[in-house]
mmCIF file of C-alpha atoms and ligand atoms in Angstrom:
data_model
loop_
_atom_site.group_PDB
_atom_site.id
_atom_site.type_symbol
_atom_site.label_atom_id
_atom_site.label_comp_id
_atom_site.label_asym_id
_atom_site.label_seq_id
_atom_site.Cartn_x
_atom_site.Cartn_y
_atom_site.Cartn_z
ATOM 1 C CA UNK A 149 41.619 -33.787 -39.028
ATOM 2 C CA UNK A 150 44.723 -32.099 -38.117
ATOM 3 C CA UNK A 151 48.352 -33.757 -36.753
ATOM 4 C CA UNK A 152 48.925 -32.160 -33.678
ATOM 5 C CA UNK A 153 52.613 -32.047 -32.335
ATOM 6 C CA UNK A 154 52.853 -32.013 -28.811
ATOM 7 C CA UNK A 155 56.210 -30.464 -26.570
ATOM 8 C CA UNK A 156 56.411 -32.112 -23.329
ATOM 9 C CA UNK A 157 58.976 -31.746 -20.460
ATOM 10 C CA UNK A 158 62.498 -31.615 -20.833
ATOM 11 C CA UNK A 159 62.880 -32.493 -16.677
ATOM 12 C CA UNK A 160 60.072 -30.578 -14.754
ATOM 13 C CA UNK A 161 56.500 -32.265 -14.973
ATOM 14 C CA UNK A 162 55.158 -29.329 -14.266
ATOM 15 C CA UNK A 163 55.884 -27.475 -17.777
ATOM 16 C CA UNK A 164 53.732 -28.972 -19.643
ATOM 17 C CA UNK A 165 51.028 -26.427 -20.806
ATOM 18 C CA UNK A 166 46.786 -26.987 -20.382
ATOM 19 C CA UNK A 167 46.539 -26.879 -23.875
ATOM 20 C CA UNK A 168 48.892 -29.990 -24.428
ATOM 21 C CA UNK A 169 47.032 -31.924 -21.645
ATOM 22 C CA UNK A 170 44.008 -31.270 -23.718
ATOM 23 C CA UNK A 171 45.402 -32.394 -26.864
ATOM 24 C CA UNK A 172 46.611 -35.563 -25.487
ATOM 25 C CA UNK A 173 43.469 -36.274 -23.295
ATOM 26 C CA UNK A 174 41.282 -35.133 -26.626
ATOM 27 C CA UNK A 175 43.372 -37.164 -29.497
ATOM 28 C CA UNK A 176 42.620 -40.812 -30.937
ATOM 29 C CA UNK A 177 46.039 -41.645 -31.120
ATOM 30 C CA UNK A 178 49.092 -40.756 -29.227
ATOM 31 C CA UNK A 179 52.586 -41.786 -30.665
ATOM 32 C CA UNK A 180 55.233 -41.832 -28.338
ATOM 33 C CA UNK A 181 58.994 -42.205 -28.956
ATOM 34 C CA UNK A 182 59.154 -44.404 -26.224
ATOM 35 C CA UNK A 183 55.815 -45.765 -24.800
ATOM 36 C CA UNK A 184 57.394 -46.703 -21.156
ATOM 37 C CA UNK A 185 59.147 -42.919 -20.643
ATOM 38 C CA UNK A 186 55.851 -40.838 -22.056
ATOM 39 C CA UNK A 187 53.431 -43.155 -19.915
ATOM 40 C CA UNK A 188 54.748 -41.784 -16.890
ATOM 41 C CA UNK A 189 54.037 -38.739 -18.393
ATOM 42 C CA UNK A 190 50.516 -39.474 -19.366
ATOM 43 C CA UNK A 191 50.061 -41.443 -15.880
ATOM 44 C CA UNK A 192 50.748 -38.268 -14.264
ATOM 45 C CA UNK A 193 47.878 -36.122 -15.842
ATOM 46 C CA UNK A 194 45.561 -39.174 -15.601
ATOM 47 C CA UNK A 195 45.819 -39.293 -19.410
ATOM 48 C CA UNK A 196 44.363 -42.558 -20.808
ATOM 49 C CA UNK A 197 44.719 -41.548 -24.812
ATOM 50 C CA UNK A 198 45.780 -44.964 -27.008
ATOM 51 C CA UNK A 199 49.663 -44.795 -27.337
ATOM 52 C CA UNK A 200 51.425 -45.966 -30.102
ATOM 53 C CA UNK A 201 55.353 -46.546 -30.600
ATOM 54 C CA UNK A 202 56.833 -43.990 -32.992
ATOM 55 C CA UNK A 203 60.684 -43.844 -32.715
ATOM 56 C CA UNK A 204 63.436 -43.296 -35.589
ATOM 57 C CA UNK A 205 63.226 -47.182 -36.155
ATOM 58 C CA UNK A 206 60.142 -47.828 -37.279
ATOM 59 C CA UNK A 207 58.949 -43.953 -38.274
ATOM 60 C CA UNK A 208 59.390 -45.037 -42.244
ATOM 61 C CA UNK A 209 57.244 -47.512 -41.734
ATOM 62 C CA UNK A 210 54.403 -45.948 -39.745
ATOM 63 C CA UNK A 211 54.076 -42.893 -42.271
ATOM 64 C CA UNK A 212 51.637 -44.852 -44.505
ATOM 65 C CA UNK A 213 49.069 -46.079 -41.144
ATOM 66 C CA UNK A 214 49.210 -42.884 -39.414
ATOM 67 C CA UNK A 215 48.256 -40.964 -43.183
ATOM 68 C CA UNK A 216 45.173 -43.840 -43.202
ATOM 69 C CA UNK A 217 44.198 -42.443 -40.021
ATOM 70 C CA UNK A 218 43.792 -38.800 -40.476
ATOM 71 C CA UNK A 219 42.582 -40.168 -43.269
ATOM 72 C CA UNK A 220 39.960 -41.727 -40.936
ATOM 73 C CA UNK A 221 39.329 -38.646 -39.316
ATOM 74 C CA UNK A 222 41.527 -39.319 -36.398
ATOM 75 C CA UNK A 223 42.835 -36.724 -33.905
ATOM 76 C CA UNK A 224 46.438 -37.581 -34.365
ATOM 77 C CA UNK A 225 49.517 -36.531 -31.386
ATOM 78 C CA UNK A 226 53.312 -36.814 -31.981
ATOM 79 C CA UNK A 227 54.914 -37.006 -28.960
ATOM 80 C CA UNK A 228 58.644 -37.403 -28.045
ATOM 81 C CA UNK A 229 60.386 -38.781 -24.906
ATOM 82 C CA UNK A 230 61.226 -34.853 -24.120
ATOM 83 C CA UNK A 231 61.202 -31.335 -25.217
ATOM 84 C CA UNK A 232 59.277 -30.720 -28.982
ATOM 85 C CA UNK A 233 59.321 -33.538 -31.530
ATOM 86 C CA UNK A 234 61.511 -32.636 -34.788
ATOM 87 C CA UNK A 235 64.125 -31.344 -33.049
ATOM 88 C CA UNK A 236 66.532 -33.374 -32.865
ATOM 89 C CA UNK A 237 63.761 -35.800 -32.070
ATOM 90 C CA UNK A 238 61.498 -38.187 -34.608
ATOM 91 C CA UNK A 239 58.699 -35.689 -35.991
ATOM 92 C CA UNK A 240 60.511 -34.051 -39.228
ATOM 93 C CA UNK A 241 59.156 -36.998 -41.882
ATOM 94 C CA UNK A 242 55.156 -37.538 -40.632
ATOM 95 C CA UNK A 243 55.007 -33.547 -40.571
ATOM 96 C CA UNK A 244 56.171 -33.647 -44.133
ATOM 97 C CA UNK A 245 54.133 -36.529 -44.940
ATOM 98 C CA UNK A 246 50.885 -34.875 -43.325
ATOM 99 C CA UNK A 247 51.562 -31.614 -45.316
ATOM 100 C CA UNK A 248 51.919 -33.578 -48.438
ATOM 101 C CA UNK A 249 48.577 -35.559 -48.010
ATOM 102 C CA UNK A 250 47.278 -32.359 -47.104
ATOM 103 C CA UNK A 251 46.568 -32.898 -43.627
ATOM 104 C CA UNK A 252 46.930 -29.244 -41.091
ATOM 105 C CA UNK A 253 49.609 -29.546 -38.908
ATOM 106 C CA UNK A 254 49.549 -27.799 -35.768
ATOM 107 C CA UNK A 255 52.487 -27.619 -33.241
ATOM 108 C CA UNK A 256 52.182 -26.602 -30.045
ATOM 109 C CA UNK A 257 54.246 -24.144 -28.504
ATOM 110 C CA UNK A 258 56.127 -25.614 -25.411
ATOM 111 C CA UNK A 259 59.524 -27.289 -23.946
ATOM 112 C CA UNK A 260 62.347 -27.330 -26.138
ATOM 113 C CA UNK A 261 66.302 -27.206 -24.747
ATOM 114 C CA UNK A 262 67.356 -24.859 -26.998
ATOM 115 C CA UNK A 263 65.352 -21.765 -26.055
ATOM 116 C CA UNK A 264 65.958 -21.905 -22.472
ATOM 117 C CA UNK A 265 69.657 -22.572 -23.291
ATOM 118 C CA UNK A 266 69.967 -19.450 -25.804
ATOM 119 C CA UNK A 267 68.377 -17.147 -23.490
ATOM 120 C CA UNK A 268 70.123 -18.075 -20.231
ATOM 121 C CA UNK A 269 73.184 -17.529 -22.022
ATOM 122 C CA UNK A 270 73.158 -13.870 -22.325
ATOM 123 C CA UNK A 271 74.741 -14.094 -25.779
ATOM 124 C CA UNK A 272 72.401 -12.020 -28.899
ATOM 125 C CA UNK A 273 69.388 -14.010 -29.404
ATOM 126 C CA UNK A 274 68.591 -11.989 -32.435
ATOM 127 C CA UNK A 275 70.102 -14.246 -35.039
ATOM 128 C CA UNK A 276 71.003 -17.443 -34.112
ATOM 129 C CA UNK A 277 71.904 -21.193 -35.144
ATOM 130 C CA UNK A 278 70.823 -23.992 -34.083
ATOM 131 C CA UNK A 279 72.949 -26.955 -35.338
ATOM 132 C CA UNK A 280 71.468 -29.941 -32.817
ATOM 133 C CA UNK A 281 74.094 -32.749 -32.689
ATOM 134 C CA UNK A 282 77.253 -32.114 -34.990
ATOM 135 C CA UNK A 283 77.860 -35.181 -36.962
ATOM 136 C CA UNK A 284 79.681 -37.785 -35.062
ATOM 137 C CA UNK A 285 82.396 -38.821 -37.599
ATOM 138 C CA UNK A 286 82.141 -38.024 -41.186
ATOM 139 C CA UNK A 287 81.622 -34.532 -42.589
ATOM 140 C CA UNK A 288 81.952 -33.428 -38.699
ATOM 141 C CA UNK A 289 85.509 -31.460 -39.786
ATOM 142 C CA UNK A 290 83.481 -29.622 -42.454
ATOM 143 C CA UNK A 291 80.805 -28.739 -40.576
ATOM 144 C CA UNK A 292 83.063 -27.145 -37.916
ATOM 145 C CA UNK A 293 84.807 -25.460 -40.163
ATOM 146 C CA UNK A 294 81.643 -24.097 -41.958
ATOM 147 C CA UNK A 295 80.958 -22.408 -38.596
ATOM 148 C CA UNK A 296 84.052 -20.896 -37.667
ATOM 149 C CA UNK A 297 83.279 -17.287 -38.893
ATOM 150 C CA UNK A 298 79.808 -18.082 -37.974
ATOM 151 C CA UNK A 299 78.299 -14.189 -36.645
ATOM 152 C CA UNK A 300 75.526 -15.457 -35.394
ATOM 153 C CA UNK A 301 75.072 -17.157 -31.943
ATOM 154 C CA UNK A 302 75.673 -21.393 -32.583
ATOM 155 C CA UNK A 303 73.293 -23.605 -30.518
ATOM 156 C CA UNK A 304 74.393 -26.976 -29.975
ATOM 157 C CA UNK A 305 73.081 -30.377 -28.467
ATOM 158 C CA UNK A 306 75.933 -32.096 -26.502
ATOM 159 C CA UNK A 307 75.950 -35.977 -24.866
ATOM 160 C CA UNK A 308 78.103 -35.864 -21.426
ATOM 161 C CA UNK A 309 80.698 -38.480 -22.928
ATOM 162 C CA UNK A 310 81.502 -36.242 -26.003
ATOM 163 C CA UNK A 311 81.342 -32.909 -24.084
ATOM 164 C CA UNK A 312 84.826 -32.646 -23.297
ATOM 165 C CA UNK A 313 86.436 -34.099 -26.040
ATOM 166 C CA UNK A 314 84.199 -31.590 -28.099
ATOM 167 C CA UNK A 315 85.115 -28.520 -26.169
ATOM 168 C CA UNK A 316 88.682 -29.561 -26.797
ATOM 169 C CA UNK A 317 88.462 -29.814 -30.699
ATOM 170 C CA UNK A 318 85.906 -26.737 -30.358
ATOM 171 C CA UNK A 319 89.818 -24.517 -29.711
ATOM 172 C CA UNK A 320 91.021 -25.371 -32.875
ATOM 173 C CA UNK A 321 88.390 -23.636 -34.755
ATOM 174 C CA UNK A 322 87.037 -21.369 -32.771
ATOM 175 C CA UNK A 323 89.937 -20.207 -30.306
ATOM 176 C CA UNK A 324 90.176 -20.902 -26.635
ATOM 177 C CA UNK A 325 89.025 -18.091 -25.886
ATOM 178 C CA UNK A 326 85.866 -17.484 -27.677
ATOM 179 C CA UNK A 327 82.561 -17.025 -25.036
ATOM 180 C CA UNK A 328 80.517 -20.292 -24.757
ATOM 181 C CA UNK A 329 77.911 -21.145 -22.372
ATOM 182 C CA UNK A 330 76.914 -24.504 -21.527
ATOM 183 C CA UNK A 331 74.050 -25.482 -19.643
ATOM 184 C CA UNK A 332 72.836 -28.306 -17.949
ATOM 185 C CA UNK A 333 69.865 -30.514 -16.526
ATOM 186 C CA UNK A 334 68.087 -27.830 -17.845
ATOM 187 C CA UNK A 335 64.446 -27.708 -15.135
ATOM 188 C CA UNK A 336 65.727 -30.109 -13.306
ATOM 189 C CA UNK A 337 67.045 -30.243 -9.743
ATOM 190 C CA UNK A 338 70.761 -30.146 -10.582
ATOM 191 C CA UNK A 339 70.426 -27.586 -13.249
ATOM 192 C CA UNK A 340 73.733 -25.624 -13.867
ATOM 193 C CA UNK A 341 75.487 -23.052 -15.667
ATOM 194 C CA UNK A 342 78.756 -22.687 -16.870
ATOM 195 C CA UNK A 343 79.827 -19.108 -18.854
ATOM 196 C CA UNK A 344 83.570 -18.150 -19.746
ATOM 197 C CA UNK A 345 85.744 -19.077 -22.290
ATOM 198 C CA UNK A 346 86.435 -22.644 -24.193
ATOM 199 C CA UNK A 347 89.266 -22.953 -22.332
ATOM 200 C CA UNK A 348 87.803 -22.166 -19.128
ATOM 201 C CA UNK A 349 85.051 -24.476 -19.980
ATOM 202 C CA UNK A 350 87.727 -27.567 -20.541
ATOM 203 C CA UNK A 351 88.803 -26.824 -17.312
ATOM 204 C CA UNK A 352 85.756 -26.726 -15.621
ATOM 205 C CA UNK A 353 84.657 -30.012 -16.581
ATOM 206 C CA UNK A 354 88.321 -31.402 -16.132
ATOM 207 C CA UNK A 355 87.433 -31.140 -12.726
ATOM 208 C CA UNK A 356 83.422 -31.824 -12.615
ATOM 209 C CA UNK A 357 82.626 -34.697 -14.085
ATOM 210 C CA UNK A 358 80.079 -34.260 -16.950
ATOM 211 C CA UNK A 359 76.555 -35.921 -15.928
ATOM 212 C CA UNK A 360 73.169 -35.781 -17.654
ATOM 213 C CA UNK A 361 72.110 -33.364 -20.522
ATOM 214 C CA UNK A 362 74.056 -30.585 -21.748
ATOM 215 C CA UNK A 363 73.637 -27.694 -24.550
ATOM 216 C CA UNK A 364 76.633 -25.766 -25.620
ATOM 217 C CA UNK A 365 76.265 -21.790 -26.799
ATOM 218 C CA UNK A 366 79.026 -20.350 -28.641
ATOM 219 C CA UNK A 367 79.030 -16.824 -29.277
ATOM 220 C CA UNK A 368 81.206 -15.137 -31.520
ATOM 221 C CA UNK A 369 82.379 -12.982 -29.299
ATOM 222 C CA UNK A 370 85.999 -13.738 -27.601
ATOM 223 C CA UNK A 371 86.871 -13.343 -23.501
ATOM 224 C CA UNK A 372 88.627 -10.354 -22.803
HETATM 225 N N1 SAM B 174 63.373 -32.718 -28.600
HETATM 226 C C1 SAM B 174 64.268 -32.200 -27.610
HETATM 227 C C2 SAM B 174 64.133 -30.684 -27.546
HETATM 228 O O1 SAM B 174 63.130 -30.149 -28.039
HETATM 229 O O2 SAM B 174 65.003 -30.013 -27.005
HETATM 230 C C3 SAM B 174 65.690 -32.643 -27.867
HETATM 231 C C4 SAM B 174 65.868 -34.130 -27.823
HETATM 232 S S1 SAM B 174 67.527 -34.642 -28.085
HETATM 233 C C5 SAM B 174 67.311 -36.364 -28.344
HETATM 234 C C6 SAM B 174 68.210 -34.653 -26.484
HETATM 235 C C7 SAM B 174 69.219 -33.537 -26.278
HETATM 236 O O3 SAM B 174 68.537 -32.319 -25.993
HETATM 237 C C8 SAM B 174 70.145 -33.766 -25.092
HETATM 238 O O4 SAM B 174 71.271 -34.547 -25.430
HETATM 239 C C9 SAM B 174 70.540 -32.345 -24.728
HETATM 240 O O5 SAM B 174 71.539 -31.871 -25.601
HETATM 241 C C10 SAM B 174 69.234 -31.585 -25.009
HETATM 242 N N2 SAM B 174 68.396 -31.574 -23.792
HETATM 243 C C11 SAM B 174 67.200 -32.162 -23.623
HETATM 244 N N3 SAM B 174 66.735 -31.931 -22.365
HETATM 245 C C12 SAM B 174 67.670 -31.181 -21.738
HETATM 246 C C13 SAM B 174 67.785 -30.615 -20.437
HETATM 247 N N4 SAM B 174 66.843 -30.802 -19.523
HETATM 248 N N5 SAM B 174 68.877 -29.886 -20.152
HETATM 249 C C14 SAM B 174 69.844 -29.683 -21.068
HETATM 250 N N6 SAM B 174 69.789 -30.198 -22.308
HETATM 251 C C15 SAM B 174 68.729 -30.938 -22.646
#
């Protein structure tokens, strides 16, 4: 029996593909990050799969029972509150833990921020980085630093209380006027766009209050 990862909406209800409502409806077992959000979610597509908590608190813990149940020949679903589990999201240890026990694992292609985000931004999607959340406090210095020179486009996962006191530190190693894009309430109804420079971007949200979900692009490129 195979652990099956399942991306569901990052906003819209509607992008959620037939395959993952077939998973879900199909599995034994469906852990959720947070049981409450993903039953509205499962409500939705008349899905009445068991649901399980599985959330960074107690994902240590639940490695062993979920293993016993593929053991068990259970169909087994991951599911996060939004967007693909792993990133940035609970997923990373039981898909580790599956492929040491030997279990398949098969993900799902489907919702995930940073795609959308990359692609909207009109900045080379060739190479990039994805670095999620930067590290709060310690070794958040180094990491900036390690992507200064950075060539390739950096993707990055933003909260709407750091945003602008990010952008702000963003100028000292990356210039004010290096090309960012930041995007937000990504499929949802008050989905925006900013593009300019850092900067610019500071500006911008000096006047418009940051509110809901936000990913940052920075290219390496610099505003003319
Ligand atoms: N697993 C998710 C994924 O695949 O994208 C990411 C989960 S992470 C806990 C949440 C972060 O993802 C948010 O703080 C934001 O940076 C980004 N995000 C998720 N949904 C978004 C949306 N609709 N618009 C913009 N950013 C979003």
């Amino acid at each position: 029996m195979a652990l099956y990862i399942v991306p569901t909406p990052i906003g819209n209800l509607t992008d959620i593909t037939y395959r993952a409502v077939e998973v879900l409806s199909d599995c034994d077992i469906i852990y959720a990050e947070d049981t409450r959000i993903s039953k509205k979610l499962l409500d939705h597509y008349s899905i009445v799969t068991r649901i399980e908590s599985f959330h960074k608190y107690n994902e240590h813990r639940k490695l062993k029972s979920i293993i016993k149940k593929l053991e068990l020949k259970n169909k087994i679903a991951i599911i996060s509150d939004a967007g693909t589990p792993g990133i940035s999201d609970p997923g990373f240890l039981i898909v580790r833990e599956s492929v040491k026990n030997g279990f398949d694992v098969i993900c799902l292609p489907g919702p995930t921020a940073l795609i959308p985000a990359i692609i909207q931004s009109g900045f080379p999607t060739d190479r990039f980085v994805f670095e999620g959340f930067l590290p709060l406090r310690k070794g958040r210095k180094k990491r900036l630093e390690s992507l200064a020179n950075e060539s390739r486009t950096i993707v990055l996962y933003e909260s709407p209380h750091r945003i602008l006191k990010s952008l702000k530190q963003f100028t000292e190693f990356f210039g004010g006027n290096r090309k960012i894009s930041v995007v937000r309430e990504l499929t949802k109804k008050f989905e925006n766009q900013f593009r300019g420079s850092i900067n610019d971007a500071i500006k911008f949200y000096e006047k418009n209050k940051p509110k809901g979900e936000f990913v940052i692009c920075i290219s390496f490129l610099k505003v003319d």
